[in-house]
């Protein structure tokens, strides 16, 4: 892939000529994305939310369609942007020419920005997708109309080769347009502490109520340490809780901070979804989150990487321990890995942990991406899963990273699994709904509504019904060191309120009922089910002995864990 010449020396000289900003404040080489980096961002975005590509096309701003710009009838004000976009499009062609030929006289024709279109404005000189800003959480049409000078800043973009405006950066990042956005008001509201109760207040399978609303149970470090057995009461009851004290011995609270991960693994390719497998380097991603594109996206990209065991990042897996209350047998990992020859020997674990979660990394010829081609598709080794014979066990552990407004929309964790999520740094806002909640009524749909948009558009109305229609809904404000347990089958969404890093595991157990797990796997992954179910029957015959229902199992239905109803 070729790219437009954006030399760091040019960026530095442009910045040094500014009277409002100095090298001590900003190093353009560190914050301005090159054309290759912009393409990496675009590539992940078009995989993550392909429906927003169509939005751009419908509005005449399809960055993947040269004809969309060729038909522009605007005056010279658009000619520079069009010319640049055409050159960026050619970057996606491996045989494209990068001789840098361009008539820089166009730079002088775009000083007047009065004819620029309303949002979505073409924000950057790379692969911009205006659909990612269409909800106006940061930029709205009214705000841009009332601040005409902003149009020039936004249209030119940071580090633009044709018209450098780095001198405007400080004004653009600190002006009232961004500080008084709809997001700032929403963010302040979501930082408010929702109702919660100590673990001693939990009186049985019925959910605890505070001021007419369901309240999350928060276990103190002492209560967390006092949990006995590998299947705690909240897993059997299938109700969410917040656990404190799980990270007291975690080295990961230092090694897995954003800055440390950037320092140690910035040049590695990080995955953004197991669904599509698209990746980019952490260095590029971090620059994206601090660029005007990341700062104004309604719901910025977030890292969801489950492939740490394939390269040197495997060391991070030894920096934390699975909380003892979740360290029981995983009905996926233990059964499938043992049968397929996976490593579960505690003696092989460098950290000395006595649990089965830490696989050894596969032998690869090149674990470090330093020696790999920088193009997106060249990092397949980092973005691929293991190749065991037959169906592999599903991914079960992730490092999650994202800036403010990133997160995960409403979903139910796959294959009937439970989950635990621990925040290393930052802050997350959660809403969890009981398993029998009507999913369409709470905005759970495909494609997923990003959590930032859901909180802006759905939350104000639904929250009023948390005392009536959605009385079982639970809100959580999760801070560093907190671990949230997510019950199987519960629809939930998560929003990052600031730059956040978290570690999460999913696991399968016989609770609340083995039949729910069986049905979920059989429906979603029939091939996996055919390989897994007979092995489970052979390795855990105790699970298939008929038992008389006890009070705990009867109480499951009260907690909202009922037979799943198929919905269209």
XYZ file of C-alpha atoms in Angstrom:
568
model
C 0.000 0.000 0.000
C 1.334 3.443 -0.916
C 0.669 6.651 0.911
C 0.698 10.411 0.574
C 3.995 11.938 1.632
C 3.489 13.409 5.087
C 7.014 13.881 6.391
C 7.571 14.485 10.058
C 9.940 17.346 9.267
C 7.171 19.163 7.456
C 4.854 18.673 10.398
C 7.502 19.909 12.832
C 8.378 23.003 10.810
C 4.704 23.869 10.431
C 4.099 23.523 14.137
C 7.192 25.540 15.075
C 5.951 28.486 13.052
C 2.856 28.702 15.205
C 2.778 31.413 17.826
C 0.130 29.648 19.899
C 1.709 26.233 20.302
C 5.266 25.032 20.918
C 7.208 21.815 20.582
C 7.065 21.448 24.350
C 3.283 21.131 24.099
C 2.842 18.987 20.982
C 5.137 16.864 18.874
C 3.390 16.516 15.535
C 5.281 13.320 14.758
C 3.570 11.663 17.703
C -0.044 12.782 17.290
C -0.744 13.203 13.568
C -1.756 10.053 11.734
C -0.024 9.289 8.467
C -2.056 8.169 5.473
C -1.130 4.541 6.169
C -2.327 4.920 9.748
C -5.537 6.562 8.634
C -6.169 3.661 6.293
C -5.637 1.232 9.193
C -8.312 3.085 11.158
C -10.664 3.100 8.185
C -10.124 -0.606 7.612
C -11.159 -1.493 11.175
C -14.105 0.900 11.072
C -15.559 -0.524 7.879
C -15.384 -4.008 9.422
C -16.801 -2.880 12.756
C -19.869 -0.995 11.486
C -20.315 -1.606 7.756
C -23.823 -0.106 7.831
C -22.270 3.324 8.419
C -20.487 3.068 5.080
C -23.908 3.101 3.465
C -24.864 6.133 5.528
C -21.902 8.037 4.097
C -22.824 6.994 0.571
C -26.402 8.149 0.981
C -25.167 11.554 2.077
C -22.728 11.991 -0.771
C -19.715 11.503 1.460
C -18.796 7.906 0.690
C -15.021 7.889 1.085
C -14.735 4.592 -0.730
C -16.457 5.915 -3.859
C -14.502 8.277 -6.064
C -17.621 9.171 -8.057
C -19.275 10.630 -4.963
C -16.727 13.424 -4.913
C -16.397 13.654 -8.666
C -20.006 14.855 -8.815
C -19.525 17.666 -6.313
C -20.882 20.938 -7.710
C -19.456 23.182 -5.024
C -16.974 25.915 -5.800
C -13.236 25.833 -5.344
C -13.725 25.319 -1.605
C -14.333 21.603 -2.169
C -11.693 21.070 -4.829
C -8.849 20.647 -2.377
C -10.682 18.090 -0.248
C -11.845 16.213 -3.360
C -8.362 16.135 -4.783
C -6.957 14.796 -1.559
C -9.679 12.177 -1.161
C -9.008 10.880 -4.660
C -5.355 10.501 -3.808
C -6.225 8.721 -0.551
C -8.491 6.332 -2.431
C -5.586 5.459 -4.696
C -3.664 4.481 -1.551
C -5.835 1.389 -1.288
C -4.583 0.191 -4.641
C -1.336 -1.746 -4.270
C -0.261 -0.583 -7.727
C -1.079 3.061 -7.028
C 1.442 5.792 -7.778
C 2.878 7.763 -4.878
C 5.041 10.234 -6.708
C 3.629 13.077 -4.614
C 2.422 14.959 -7.708
C -0.096 17.538 -6.660
C -0.742 21.147 -7.451
C -0.174 22.851 -4.114
C -1.730 25.990 -5.484
C -5.031 24.532 -4.305
C -3.870 25.299 -0.756
C -4.491 28.975 -1.337
C -8.010 28.498 -2.703
C -9.597 27.024 0.431
C -9.250 29.877 2.891
C -12.975 30.643 2.698
C -14.917 27.786 4.347
C -18.346 29.381 4.033
C -19.544 26.864 1.444
C -18.723 23.736 3.430
C -21.666 21.338 3.888
C -23.421 20.661 7.164
C -22.418 17.671 9.230
C -21.257 15.113 8.542
C -18.279 17.251 7.598
C -15.254 15.605 5.975
C -13.155 15.689 9.108
C -9.728 14.428 8.097
C -7.494 14.158 5.085
C -7.532 10.364 5.351
C -10.302 7.786 5.293
C -13.029 9.674 7.118
C -16.438 8.062 7.735
C -18.940 10.825 8.553
C -21.542 8.272 9.680
C -19.525 7.767 12.861
C -20.481 11.315 13.912
C -24.042 11.427 12.644
C -25.695 11.356 16.107
C -23.922 14.568 17.127
C -22.783 13.555 20.620
C -19.777 15.844 20.154
C -20.517 17.803 16.980
C -24.009 18.850 15.987
C -25.193 20.841 12.994
C -26.321 23.693 15.235
C -22.992 23.944 17.030
C -21.060 24.122 13.781
C -23.437 26.686 12.300
C -23.046 28.875 15.377
C -19.253 28.590 15.255
C -18.386 29.107 11.545
C -14.638 29.257 12.196
C -14.831 25.640 13.369
C -15.807 24.515 9.891
C -12.366 25.327 8.533
C -10.604 23.526 11.384
C -12.722 20.402 11.057
C -12.667 20.246 7.275
C -8.910 20.595 6.959
C -8.065 17.941 9.510
C -5.007 17.445 11.668
C -1.739 17.112 9.820
C -3.303 17.716 6.396
C -0.608 17.609 3.703
C -2.226 20.284 1.574
C -3.160 22.814 4.224
C -1.523 22.450 7.594
C -3.452 24.044 10.453
C -1.662 22.638 13.492
C -1.734 26.144 14.939
C -5.492 25.699 15.387
C -5.111 22.472 17.363
C -5.086 23.956 20.861
C -8.149 26.072 20.120
C -9.969 23.128 18.607
C -9.291 20.772 21.507
C -10.199 23.219 24.262
C -12.968 25.297 22.733
C -16.512 25.400 24.049
C -17.783 23.432 21.067
C -16.248 20.251 22.499
C -16.516 21.096 26.190
C -20.228 21.929 25.996
C -21.216 18.976 23.837
C -24.153 16.666 24.548
C -21.641 14.065 25.684
C -20.246 16.219 28.499
C -23.678 16.537 30.106
C -24.376 12.817 29.692
C -20.951 11.878 31.032
C -21.506 13.897 34.201
C -24.842 12.158 34.786
C -23.364 8.694 34.286
C -20.591 9.378 36.808
C -23.300 9.579 39.484
C -23.260 6.540 41.771
C -26.221 4.176 41.193
C -27.860 2.356 44.121
C -25.990 -0.604 45.602
C -26.115 -2.743 48.747
C -23.500 -4.677 50.733
C -23.419 -8.420 50.324
C -24.821 -8.897 53.825
C -28.058 -7.276 52.657
C -28.750 -9.987 50.091
C -31.715 -11.885 51.487
C -32.389 -14.561 48.915
C -33.222 -15.084 45.286
C -35.430 -11.996 44.987
C -33.452 -8.933 43.918
C -32.665 -6.286 46.514
C -34.538 -2.996 46.162
C -33.358 0.542 47.025
C -35.755 3.478 46.535
C -37.965 1.299 44.383
C -35.110 0.228 42.078
C -33.096 -2.966 41.912
C -29.678 -2.452 43.447
C -26.405 -4.155 42.662
C -24.857 -6.178 45.460
C -21.337 -4.949 46.262
C -19.091 -7.399 48.110
C -16.342 -5.911 50.265
C -12.805 -7.349 50.069
C -13.543 -9.332 53.224
C -16.781 -10.716 51.792
C -15.013 -11.597 48.547
C -12.296 -13.482 50.413
C -14.970 -15.287 52.402
C -16.531 -16.863 49.313
C -16.112 -20.625 49.472
C -16.258 -23.160 46.683
C -15.841 -22.694 42.955
C -19.504 -21.834 42.286
C -20.450 -18.886 44.522
C -24.005 -18.202 45.560
C -24.470 -15.392 43.015
C -23.552 -17.740 40.161
C -26.076 -20.301 41.354
C -28.696 -17.586 41.795
C -27.624 -16.025 38.481
C -27.624 -12.425 39.754
C -24.984 -9.719 39.055
C -22.642 -8.572 41.801
C -19.651 -6.258 42.192
C -16.631 -7.770 43.917
C -13.913 -5.748 45.605
C -10.455 -6.990 46.546
C -9.830 -9.334 43.594
C -6.810 -7.358 42.369
C -4.811 -6.952 45.590
C -2.031 -9.230 44.291
C -2.338 -8.377 40.591
C 0.815 -7.185 38.890
C -1.510 -6.350 35.982
C -2.710 -3.227 37.786
C 0.658 -1.770 36.723
C 1.633 -3.761 33.635
C -1.765 -3.479 31.932
C -2.235 0.271 32.153
C -2.713 1.946 28.781
C 0.635 3.734 28.901
C 2.565 0.614 29.849
C 0.886 -1.484 27.159
C 1.702 1.267 24.665
C 5.320 1.325 25.800
C 5.838 -2.448 25.763
C 3.530 -3.573 22.953
C 2.770 -0.445 20.941
C 4.033 -1.943 17.679
C 2.007 -5.147 18.065
C -1.205 -5.657 16.167
C -4.235 -5.569 18.485
C -7.578 -7.108 17.583
C -10.864 -5.215 17.682
C -13.313 -8.106 17.422
C -13.334 -11.881 17.212
C -16.154 -11.553 14.688
C -14.135 -9.860 11.946
C -10.561 -10.094 13.302
C -9.471 -6.650 12.072
C -6.359 -5.271 13.775
C -4.148 -2.220 14.019
C -1.075 -1.365 16.060
C -1.644 0.048 19.532
C 0.470 3.069 18.558
C -1.870 3.882 15.678
C -4.959 3.237 17.780
C -3.761 5.502 20.579
C -3.052 8.289 18.083
C -6.556 7.789 16.664
C -8.162 8.207 20.102
C -6.350 11.543 20.569
C -6.895 12.812 17.024
C -9.862 14.938 15.985
C -11.426 11.814 14.461
C -11.354 9.840 17.712
C -12.316 12.875 19.781
C -15.449 13.549 17.722
C -16.669 10.029 16.856
C -19.971 9.350 18.612
C -18.717 5.906 19.659
C -14.961 5.468 19.039
C -13.321 2.150 18.284
C -12.355 -0.113 21.190
C -9.874 -2.995 21.467
C -11.233 -6.494 22.244
C -8.206 -8.753 21.944
C -8.416 -12.473 22.767
C -5.204 -13.481 20.993
C -2.611 -12.560 23.604
C -1.382 -16.165 23.860
C -0.081 -16.124 20.263
C 2.876 -13.778 20.819
C 5.011 -12.204 23.534
C 1.973 -10.525 25.060
C 1.320 -13.922 26.665
C 3.428 -12.613 29.557
C 0.500 -10.403 30.503
C -1.570 -13.488 31.269
C 0.774 -14.246 34.164
C 0.243 -10.803 35.684
C -3.229 -11.518 37.037
C -5.036 -14.355 38.734
C -8.519 -15.618 38.101
C -10.475 -14.767 41.270
C -10.799 -18.000 43.286
C -14.595 -17.888 43.165
C -14.396 -18.184 39.343
C -11.624 -20.762 39.285
C -13.788 -23.838 38.985
C -14.011 -26.120 36.007
C -14.855 -24.390 32.731
C -17.106 -26.751 30.819
C -15.690 -25.482 27.514
C -11.994 -24.945 28.109
C -11.268 -27.904 30.338
C -13.225 -30.439 28.317
C -12.081 -29.312 24.863
C -8.418 -28.580 25.683
C -7.847 -31.818 27.573
C -9.423 -33.852 24.788
C -7.414 -32.008 22.114
C -4.095 -32.034 23.937
C -4.185 -28.464 25.265
C -1.878 -27.394 28.077
C -3.561 -27.476 31.464
C -0.602 -28.620 33.586
C -0.076 -26.250 36.488
C 3.663 -27.009 36.487
C 3.999 -25.316 33.101
C 2.677 -22.035 34.437
C 5.524 -19.576 34.953
C 3.568 -17.589 37.512
C 2.947 -20.624 39.681
C -0.821 -20.168 39.505
C -2.938 -23.183 40.204
C -5.625 -22.691 37.622
C -6.319 -23.883 34.119
C -6.805 -20.539 32.389
C -3.205 -19.855 31.389
C -2.372 -21.688 28.191
C 1.192 -21.677 26.934
C 1.858 -19.646 23.765
C 2.121 -21.445 20.471
C 5.544 -21.658 18.867
C 5.758 -19.143 16.051
C 8.631 -18.100 13.841
C 7.933 -14.442 14.405
C 6.034 -13.361 17.492
C 7.030 -9.706 17.278
C 5.498 -7.540 14.598
C 8.687 -5.428 14.414
C 9.919 -7.663 11.589
C 6.552 -8.062 9.919
C 5.090 -6.120 7.033
C 3.205 -3.105 8.357
C 0.175 -3.622 6.106
C -3.037 -4.714 7.789
C -3.286 -8.120 6.197
C 0.329 -8.945 6.974
C -0.322 -9.442 10.678
C -2.341 -12.612 10.257
C -0.217 -14.465 12.790
C -1.260 -12.041 15.494
C -4.895 -12.038 14.431
C -5.490 -15.751 13.965
C -6.757 -18.383 16.330
C -5.174 -21.680 17.186
C -5.618 -24.569 14.773
C -6.494 -27.620 16.830
C -8.034 -30.631 15.151
C -11.789 -30.295 15.083
C -13.723 -27.379 16.575
C -11.661 -25.236 18.947
C -13.034 -24.009 22.256
C -14.434 -20.492 21.910
C -12.328 -17.453 22.922
C -12.699 -16.827 26.619
C -10.303 -14.090 27.784
C -9.735 -10.566 26.526
C -7.964 -7.328 27.233
C -10.363 -4.447 26.596
C -9.214 -0.893 25.867
C -11.165 2.160 24.844
C -11.533 5.935 25.295
C -14.564 7.826 26.546
C -17.792 6.959 24.630
C -16.455 3.581 23.484
C -17.962 0.377 24.805
C -20.230 -2.516 23.934
C -23.883 -2.206 22.955
C -26.705 -4.337 24.317
C -25.929 -8.039 23.948
C -26.120 -11.386 25.694
C -22.809 -13.165 26.197
C -22.543 -16.028 23.694
C -23.104 -19.738 24.216
C -24.797 -19.428 27.602
C -21.597 -18.304 29.341
C -21.055 -16.290 32.490
C -18.401 -13.553 32.652
C -16.327 -11.514 35.037
C -14.821 -8.130 34.118
C -12.159 -6.280 36.128
C -11.218 -2.650 35.467
C -7.483 -1.921 35.600
C -7.842 1.816 35.014
C -10.637 4.136 34.009
C -14.365 3.834 34.666
C -17.272 1.883 33.132
C -21.030 2.374 33.342
C -23.230 -0.714 33.078
C -26.898 -1.551 32.735
C -27.896 -5.211 33.085
C -31.399 -6.571 32.414
C -32.822 -9.887 33.655
C -32.732 -12.753 31.171
C -36.483 -12.734 30.546
C -36.561 -9.045 29.516
C -38.175 -8.326 26.151
C -35.060 -7.526 24.146
C -36.704 -5.386 21.469
C -38.264 -3.129 24.090
C -34.869 -2.149 25.509
C -33.186 -1.443 22.160
C -31.327 -4.694 21.649
C -31.041 -5.088 17.899
C -28.783 -5.901 14.953
C -26.762 -3.917 14.046
C -26.026 -3.072 17.645
C -26.729 0.419 18.924
C -23.394 1.680 20.321
C -23.606 2.090 24.076
C -22.888 5.846 24.003
C -25.819 6.403 21.659
C -28.052 4.050 23.671
C -27.333 5.999 26.854
C -28.077 9.260 25.035
C -31.299 8.151 23.345
C -32.770 5.143 25.206
C -31.555 5.458 28.772
C -33.459 8.652 29.742
C -36.785 6.976 28.942
C -36.036 3.477 30.193
C -34.543 4.657 33.481
C -37.931 6.110 34.419
C -39.353 2.591 34.114
C -36.683 0.896 36.261
C -39.192 0.965 39.143
C -41.993 -0.590 37.087
C -41.595 -2.323 33.729
C -37.865 -2.996 34.130
C -37.748 -3.392 37.898
C -34.998 -6.013 37.655
C -32.592 -3.743 35.741
C -29.339 -3.105 37.580
C -26.929 -0.196 37.085
C -23.243 -0.330 37.959
C -20.496 2.286 38.110
C -17.268 0.270 37.913
C -13.969 1.772 39.021
C -10.377 0.435 39.058
C -10.111 -2.780 41.063
C -13.832 -3.554 40.838
C -14.856 -6.893 39.330
C -18.354 -7.217 37.858
C -19.947 -10.648 37.574
C -22.253 -10.908 34.537
C -24.868 -13.688 34.866
C -25.566 -16.033 31.964
C -28.383 -14.866 29.705
C -28.599 -11.300 31.002
C -28.699 -8.584 28.296
C -26.239 -5.851 29.225
C -24.261 -2.947 27.820
C -21.100 -1.190 28.942
C -19.862 2.351 28.330
C -16.376 3.702 29.011
C -16.624 7.093 30.692
C -12.894 7.803 30.236
C -9.794 6.034 28.902
C -10.281 2.531 30.282
C -8.445 -0.807 30.352
C -10.096 -3.998 31.607
C -9.546 -7.753 31.734
C -12.414 -10.176 31.223
C -13.037 -13.918 31.117
C -16.077 -15.884 29.986
C -16.712 -19.367 31.283
C -19.339 -22.109 31.072
C -20.799 -23.856 34.087
C -23.769 -26.028 34.938
C -25.502 -23.058 36.575
C -28.178 -21.827 36.502
C -29.184 -24.932 34.534
C -27.179 -27.201 32.269
C -30.080 -27.349 29.832
C -29.737 -23.618 29.121
C -26.068 -24.059 28.261
C -26.844 -27.059 26.062
C -29.553 -25.236 24.119
C -27.437 -22.116 23.633
C -24.468 -24.038 22.189
C -26.634 -26.343 20.063
C -28.403 -23.387 18.465
C -25.431 -21.064 17.954
C -22.588 -23.507 17.236
C -23.938 -26.896 16.091
C -20.521 -28.124 14.940
C -18.976 -27.264 18.288
C -21.905 -28.880 20.046
C -21.425 -32.172 18.189
C -17.791 -32.336 19.312
C -18.239 -30.931 22.809
C -21.406 -32.495 24.234
C -20.296 -36.187 24.069
C -16.966 -35.233 25.664
C -18.756 -33.391 28.439
C -20.960 -36.416 29.079
C -17.889 -38.642 29.293
C -15.786 -36.347 31.483
C -18.553 -35.104 33.809
C -21.081 -37.921 34.279
C -22.081 -36.350 37.599
C -23.819 -33.551 35.700
C -26.233 -36.001 34.105
C -27.479 -37.682 37.258
C -31.059 -36.655 37.917
C -31.391 -34.633 41.100
C -34.319 -33.364 43.054
C -34.694 -29.594 42.553
C -33.517 -27.614 45.545
C -34.434 -24.157 46.771
C -31.602 -22.555 44.815
C -32.723 -24.031 41.514
C -36.347 -23.108 42.152
C -35.226 -19.554 42.911
C -33.535 -19.194 39.532
C -36.789 -18.322 37.830
C -37.417 -15.593 40.389
C -34.054 -14.080 39.409
C -35.149 -13.773 35.823
C -33.447 -16.922 34.566
C -36.144 -18.661 32.628
C -36.185 -20.796 29.542
C -35.100 -18.564 26.708
C -37.858 -17.618 24.313
C -36.904 -17.473 20.686
C -37.561 -14.098 19.143
C -37.533 -13.108 15.536
